[in-house]
Coordinates of C-alpha atoms (C1' of nucleotides) in Angstrom, one line a residue:
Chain A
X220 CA 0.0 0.0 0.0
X221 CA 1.6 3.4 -1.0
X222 CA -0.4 5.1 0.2
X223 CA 0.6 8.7 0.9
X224 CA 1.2 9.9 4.2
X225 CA 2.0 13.5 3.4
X226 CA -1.1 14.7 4.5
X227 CA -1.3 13.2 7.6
X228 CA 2.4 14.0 7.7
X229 CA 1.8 18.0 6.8
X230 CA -1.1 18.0 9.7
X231 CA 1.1 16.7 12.3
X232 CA 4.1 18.8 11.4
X233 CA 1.6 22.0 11.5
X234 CA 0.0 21.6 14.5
X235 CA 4.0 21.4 16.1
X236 CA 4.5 24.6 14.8
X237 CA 1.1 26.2 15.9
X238 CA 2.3 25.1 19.4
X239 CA 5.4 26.6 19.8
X240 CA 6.7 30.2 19.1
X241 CA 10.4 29.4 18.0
X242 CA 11.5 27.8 14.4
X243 CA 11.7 23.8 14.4
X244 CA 14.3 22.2 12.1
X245 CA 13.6 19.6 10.2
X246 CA 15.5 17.1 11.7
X247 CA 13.2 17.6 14.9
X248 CA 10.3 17.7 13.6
X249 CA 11.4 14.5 11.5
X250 CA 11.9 13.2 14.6
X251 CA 8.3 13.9 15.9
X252 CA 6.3 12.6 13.1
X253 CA 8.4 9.4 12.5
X254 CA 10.2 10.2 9.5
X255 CA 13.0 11.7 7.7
X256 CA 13.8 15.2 8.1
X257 CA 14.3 15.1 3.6
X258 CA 10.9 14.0 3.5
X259 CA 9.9 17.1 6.2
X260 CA 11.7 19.3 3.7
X261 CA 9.4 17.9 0.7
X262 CA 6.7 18.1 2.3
X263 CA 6.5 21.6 3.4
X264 CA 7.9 22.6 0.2
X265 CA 4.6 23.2 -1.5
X266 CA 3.1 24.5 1.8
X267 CA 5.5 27.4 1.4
X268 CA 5.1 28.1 -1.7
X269 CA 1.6 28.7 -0.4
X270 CA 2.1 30.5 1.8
X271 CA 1.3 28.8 4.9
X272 CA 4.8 28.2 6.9
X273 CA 8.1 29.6 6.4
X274 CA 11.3 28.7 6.6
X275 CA 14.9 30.0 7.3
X276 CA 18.3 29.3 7.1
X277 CA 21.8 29.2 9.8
X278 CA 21.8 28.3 13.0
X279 CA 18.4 28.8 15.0
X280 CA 16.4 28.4 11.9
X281 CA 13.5 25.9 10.9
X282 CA 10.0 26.1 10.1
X283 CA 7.5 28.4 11.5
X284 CA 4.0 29.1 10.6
X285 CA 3.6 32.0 8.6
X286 CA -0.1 33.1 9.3
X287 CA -2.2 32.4 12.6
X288 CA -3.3 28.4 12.7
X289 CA -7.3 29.4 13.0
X290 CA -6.2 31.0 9.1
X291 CA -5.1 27.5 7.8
X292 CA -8.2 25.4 7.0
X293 CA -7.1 21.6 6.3
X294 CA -8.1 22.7 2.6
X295 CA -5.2 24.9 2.3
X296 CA -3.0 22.1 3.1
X297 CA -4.4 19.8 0.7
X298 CA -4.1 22.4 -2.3
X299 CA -0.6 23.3 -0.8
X300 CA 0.5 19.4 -0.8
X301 CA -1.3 19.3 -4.9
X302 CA -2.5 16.1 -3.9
X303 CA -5.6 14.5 -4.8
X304 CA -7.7 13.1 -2.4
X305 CA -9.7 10.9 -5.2
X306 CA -6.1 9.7 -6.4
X307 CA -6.9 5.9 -6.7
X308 CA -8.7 6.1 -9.0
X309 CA -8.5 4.9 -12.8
X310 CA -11.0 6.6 -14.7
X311 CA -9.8 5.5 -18.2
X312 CA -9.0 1.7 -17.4
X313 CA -6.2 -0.3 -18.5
X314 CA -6.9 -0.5 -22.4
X315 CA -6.6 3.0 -22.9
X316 CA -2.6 2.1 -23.0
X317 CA -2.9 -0.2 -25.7
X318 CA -5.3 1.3 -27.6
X319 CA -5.7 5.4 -26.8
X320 CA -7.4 6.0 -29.4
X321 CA -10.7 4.9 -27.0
X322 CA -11.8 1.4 -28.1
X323 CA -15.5 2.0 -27.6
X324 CA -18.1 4.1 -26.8
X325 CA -19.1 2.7 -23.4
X326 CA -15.2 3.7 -22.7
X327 CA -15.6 6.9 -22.6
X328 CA -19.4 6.9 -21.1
X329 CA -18.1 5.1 -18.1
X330 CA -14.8 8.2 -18.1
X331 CA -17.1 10.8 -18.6
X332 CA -19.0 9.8 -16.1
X333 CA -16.7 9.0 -13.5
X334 CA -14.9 12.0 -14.7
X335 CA -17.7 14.0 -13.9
X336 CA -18.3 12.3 -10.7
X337 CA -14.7 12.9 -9.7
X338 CA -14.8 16.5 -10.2
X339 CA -18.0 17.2 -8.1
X340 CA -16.7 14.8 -5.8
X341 CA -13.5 16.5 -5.4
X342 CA -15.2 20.0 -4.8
X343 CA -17.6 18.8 -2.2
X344 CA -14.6 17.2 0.1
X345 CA -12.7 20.4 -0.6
X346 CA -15.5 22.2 0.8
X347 CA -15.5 20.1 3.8
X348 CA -12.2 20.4 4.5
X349 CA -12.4 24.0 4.7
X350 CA -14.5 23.7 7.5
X351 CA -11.2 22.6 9.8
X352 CA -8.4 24.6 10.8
X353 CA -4.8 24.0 12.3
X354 CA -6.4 25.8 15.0
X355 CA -9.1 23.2 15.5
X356 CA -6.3 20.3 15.8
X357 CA -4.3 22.5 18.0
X358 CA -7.3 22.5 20.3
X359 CA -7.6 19.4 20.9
X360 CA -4.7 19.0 22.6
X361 CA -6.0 20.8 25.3
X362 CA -5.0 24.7 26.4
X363 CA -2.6 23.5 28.9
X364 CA -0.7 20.6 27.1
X365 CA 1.9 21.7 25.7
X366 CA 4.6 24.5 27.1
X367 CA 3.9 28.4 25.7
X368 CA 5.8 30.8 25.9
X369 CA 3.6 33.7 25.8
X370 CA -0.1 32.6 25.4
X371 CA -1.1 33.9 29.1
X372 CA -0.5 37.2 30.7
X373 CA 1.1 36.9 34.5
Chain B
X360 CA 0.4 5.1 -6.1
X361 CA -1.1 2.6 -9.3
X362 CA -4.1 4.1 -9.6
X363 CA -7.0 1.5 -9.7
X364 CA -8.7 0.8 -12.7
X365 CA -11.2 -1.8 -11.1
X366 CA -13.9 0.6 -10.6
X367 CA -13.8 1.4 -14.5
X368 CA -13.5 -1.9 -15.5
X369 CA -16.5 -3.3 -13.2
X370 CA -18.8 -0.7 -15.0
X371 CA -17.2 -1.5 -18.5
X372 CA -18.6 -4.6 -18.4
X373 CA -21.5 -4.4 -16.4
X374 CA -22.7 -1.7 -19.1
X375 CA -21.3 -4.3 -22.1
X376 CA -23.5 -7.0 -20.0
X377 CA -26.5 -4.7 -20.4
X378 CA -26.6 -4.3 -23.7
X379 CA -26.6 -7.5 -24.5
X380 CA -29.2 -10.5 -23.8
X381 CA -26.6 -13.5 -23.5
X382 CA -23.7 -14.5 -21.6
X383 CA -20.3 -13.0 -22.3
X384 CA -17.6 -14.7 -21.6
X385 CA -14.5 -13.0 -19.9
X386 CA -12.1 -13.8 -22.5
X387 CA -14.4 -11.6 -24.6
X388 CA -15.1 -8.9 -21.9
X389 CA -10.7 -8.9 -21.8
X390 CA -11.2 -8.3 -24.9
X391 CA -13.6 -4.9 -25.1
X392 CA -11.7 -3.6 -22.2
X393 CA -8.6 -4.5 -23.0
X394 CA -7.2 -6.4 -19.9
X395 CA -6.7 -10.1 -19.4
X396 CA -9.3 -12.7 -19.0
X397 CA -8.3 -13.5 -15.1
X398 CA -8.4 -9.4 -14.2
X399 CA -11.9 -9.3 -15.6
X400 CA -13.0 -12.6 -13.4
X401 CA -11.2 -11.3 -10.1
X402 CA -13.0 -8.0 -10.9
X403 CA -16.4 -9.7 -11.1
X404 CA -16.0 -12.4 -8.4
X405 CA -16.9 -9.1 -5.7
X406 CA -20.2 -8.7 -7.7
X407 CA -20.9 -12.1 -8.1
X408 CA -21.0 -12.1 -4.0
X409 CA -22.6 -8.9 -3.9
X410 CA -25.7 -10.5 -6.3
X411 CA -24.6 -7.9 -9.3
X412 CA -23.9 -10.2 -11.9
X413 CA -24.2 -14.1 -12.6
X414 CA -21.7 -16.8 -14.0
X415 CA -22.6 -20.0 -15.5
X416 CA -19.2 -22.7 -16.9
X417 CA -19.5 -24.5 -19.9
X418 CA -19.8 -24.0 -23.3
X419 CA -22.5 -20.7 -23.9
X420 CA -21.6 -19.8 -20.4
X421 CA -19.8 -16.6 -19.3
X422 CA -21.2 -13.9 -17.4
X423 CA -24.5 -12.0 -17.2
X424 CA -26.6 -9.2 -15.5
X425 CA -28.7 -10.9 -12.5
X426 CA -30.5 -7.6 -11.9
X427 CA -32.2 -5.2 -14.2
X428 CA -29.9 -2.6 -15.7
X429 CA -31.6 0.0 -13.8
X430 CA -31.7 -2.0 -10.8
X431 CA -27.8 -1.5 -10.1
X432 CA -26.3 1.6 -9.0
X433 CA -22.3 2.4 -8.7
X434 CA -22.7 2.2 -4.9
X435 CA -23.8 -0.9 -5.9
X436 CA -20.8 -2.1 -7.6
X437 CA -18.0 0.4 -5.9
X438 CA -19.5 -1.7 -2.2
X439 CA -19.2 -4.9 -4.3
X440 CA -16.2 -4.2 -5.4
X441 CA -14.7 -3.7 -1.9
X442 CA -12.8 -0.8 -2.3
X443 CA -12.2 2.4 -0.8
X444 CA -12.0 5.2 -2.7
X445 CA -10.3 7.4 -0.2
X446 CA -8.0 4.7 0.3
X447 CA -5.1 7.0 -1.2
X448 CA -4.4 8.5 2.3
X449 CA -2.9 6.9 5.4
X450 CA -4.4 8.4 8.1
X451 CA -1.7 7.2 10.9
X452 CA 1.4 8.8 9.4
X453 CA 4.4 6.7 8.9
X454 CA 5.5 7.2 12.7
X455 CA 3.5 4.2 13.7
X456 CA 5.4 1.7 11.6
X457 CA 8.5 2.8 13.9
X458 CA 6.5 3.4 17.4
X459 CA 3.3 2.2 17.3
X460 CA 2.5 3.2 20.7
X461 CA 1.5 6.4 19.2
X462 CA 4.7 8.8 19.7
X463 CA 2.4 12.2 20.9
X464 CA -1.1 13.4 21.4
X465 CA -0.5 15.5 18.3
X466 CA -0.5 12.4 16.0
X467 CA -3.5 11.0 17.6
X468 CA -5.6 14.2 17.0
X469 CA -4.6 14.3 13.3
X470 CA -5.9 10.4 12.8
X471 CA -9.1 11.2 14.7
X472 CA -9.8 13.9 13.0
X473 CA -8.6 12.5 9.7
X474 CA -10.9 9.7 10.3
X475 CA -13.8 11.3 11.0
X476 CA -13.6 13.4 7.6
X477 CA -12.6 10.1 6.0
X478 CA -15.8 8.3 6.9
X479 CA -18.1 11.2 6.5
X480 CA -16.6 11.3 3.5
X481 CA -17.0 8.0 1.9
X482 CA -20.5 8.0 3.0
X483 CA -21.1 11.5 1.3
X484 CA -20.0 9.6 -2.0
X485 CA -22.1 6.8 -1.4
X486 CA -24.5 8.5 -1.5
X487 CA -23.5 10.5 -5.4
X488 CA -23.0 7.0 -6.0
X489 CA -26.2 5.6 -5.4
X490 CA -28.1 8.1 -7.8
X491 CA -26.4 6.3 -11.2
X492 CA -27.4 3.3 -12.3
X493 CA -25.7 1.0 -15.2
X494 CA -28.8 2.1 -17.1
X495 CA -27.9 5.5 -17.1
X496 CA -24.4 4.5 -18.7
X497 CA -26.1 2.5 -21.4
X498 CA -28.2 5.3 -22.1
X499 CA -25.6 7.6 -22.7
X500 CA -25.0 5.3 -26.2
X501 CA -28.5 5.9 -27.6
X502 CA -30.9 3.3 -28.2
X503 CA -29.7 2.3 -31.3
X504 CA -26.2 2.5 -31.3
X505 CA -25.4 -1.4 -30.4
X506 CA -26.6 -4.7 -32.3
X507 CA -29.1 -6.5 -30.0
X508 CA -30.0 -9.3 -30.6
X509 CA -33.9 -9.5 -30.5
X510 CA -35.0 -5.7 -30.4
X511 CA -36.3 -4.8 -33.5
X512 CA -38.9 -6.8 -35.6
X513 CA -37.8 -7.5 -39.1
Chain C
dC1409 C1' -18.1 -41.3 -20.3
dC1410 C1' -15.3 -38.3 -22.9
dA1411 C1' -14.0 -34.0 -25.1
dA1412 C1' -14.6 -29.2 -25.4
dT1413 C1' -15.6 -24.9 -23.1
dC1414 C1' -15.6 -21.8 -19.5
dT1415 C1' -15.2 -20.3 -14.6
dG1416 C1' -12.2 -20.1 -10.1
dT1417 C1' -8.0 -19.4 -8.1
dA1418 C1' -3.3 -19.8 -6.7
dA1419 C1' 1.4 -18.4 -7.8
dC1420 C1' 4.6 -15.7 -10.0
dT1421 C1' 6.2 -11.6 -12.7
dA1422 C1' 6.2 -6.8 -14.1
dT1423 C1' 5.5 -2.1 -13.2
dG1424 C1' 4.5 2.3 -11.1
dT1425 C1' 4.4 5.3 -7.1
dA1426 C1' 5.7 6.8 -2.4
dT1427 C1' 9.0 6.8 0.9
dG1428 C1' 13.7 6.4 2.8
dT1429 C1' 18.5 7.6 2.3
dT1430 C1' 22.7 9.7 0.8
dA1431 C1' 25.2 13.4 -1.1
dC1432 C1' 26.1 17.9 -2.2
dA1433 C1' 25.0 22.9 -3.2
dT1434 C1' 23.1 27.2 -1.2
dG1435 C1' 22.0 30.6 2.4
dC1436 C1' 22.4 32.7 7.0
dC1437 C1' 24.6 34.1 11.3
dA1438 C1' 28.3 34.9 14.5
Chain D
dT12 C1' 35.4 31.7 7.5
dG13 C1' 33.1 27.9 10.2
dG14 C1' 28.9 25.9 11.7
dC15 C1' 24.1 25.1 11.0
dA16 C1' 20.1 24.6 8.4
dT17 C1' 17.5 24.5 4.1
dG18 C1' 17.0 22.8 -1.1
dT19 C1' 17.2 19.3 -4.2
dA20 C1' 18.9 15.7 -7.1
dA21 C1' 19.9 10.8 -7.4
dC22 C1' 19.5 6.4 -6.0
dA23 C1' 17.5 2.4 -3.0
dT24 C1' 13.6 0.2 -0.9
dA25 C1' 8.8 -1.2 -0.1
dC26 C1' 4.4 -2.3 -1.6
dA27 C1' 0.1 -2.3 -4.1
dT28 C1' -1.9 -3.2 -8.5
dA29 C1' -2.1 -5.4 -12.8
dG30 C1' -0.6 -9.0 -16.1
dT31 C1' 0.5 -13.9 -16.9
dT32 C1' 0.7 -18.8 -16.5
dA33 C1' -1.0 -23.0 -14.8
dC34 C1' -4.2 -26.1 -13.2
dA35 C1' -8.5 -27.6 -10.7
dG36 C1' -13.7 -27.7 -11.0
dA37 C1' -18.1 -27.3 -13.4
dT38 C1' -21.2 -27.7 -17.4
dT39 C1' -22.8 -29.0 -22.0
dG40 C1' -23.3 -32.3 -25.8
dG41 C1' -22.2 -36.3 -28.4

DNA sequence: CCAATCTGTAACTATGTATGTTACATGCCA
DNA sequence: TGGCATGTAACATACATAGTTACAGATTGG
């Protein structure tokens, strides 16, 4: 089963980084989720690009959210990552690489309509997903679990 | 990941078995699709089970609709088929391989949470699902686009 | 009963994708 | 400049799916 643990891996590493205030390197955060701290890198690569953590070089750098984690729905993250959800799926089947040309009709009734499907599909998770922020995740963790530096005023 | 194609293979034949009125056999279903004769009975064992379709051995035998047309829907064959179509994500993160204790709090959050959307989810498409039958992808070839075997006079 | 036809299924191979790992270049800070 | 951290290419590994071969079981018709 390859199946892809970059979102689960992207969630995890974000909700580290809504919980503390200072960078994390790779390496640690590697280190929390399990994994390799290359696989950290690739990971967070597209979530930079959109926008939603940043990171920075020399010593005391790392990975840091770049907006507030009640401003990064679970949708963001999916988009960021360019994954799709509906992946395993074949609409075409396998004879489309022996013969492209489309070998019959009800080939391309049953892709269009999966196709179709698919798309709407796709839109209405996306639309759920939304719903859920790094902030929600965060939360359930419970306001006292983990050490912060500056959430409370003494 | 390979991509399934079983979901578009399943309705490739079931709509091929509905235009019909006699047994194919699944060297000649291969054949349409283009796949191998094995594929096409592994694919169709799952809706044998699930009542979908019928198989009879010997010589004339091969495989046929056991319900009307209009009578199956792709829940139907996608719940016959036993497959997930989220199945693309891992929920748990590759952590647990390693320590499946469950390394922090954070990584069980992200699975809840990820499960819960996950099975709303699949039922949500389930339910699309349901609404189209294997009628519906026969219709979409016109009444008179296949030879039948016993629909016209003359 | 025998031969032909077709399904049922196990076992193995081939292939594609995701992940893990190593290596090296680049950027930042003291 | 030296140390630390990211950025990324290149290769190795793991695993799920599909393709293939082989053979056992069931049915039809002489």
């Amino acid at each position: 089963m390859p199946r892809s643990s970059r979102f689960s891996v992207a969630l995890h590493v974000l909700t580290h980084l809504a919980d503390t205030a200072q960078p994390l390197t790779s390496e640690r955060l590697a280190g929390c989720v399990g994994t390799n701290a290359v696989v950290v890198r690739r990971t967070l690569a597209g979530l930079r690009e959109a926008g939603l953590v940043a990171s920075s070089s020399g010593p005391g750098g790392g990975w840091s959210l770049a907006r507030d984690p009640s401003r990064v729905s679970l949708q963001d993250v999916y988009t960021g990552l360019g994954e799709r959800l509906l992946n395993g799926i074949d609409v075409t089947g396998p004879g489309v690489r022996r013969a492209p040309g489309g070998s019959c009709r009800i080939q391309r009734a049953v892709a269009g309509t999966l196709d179709e499907f698919l798309a709407d599909a796709e839109q209405l998770l996306a639309a759920r997903l939304a719903r859920i922020t790094v902030a929600d995740l965060a939360a359930q963790l419970g306001p006292s679990a983990l050490p912060r530096h500056h959430s409370r005023a003494g």
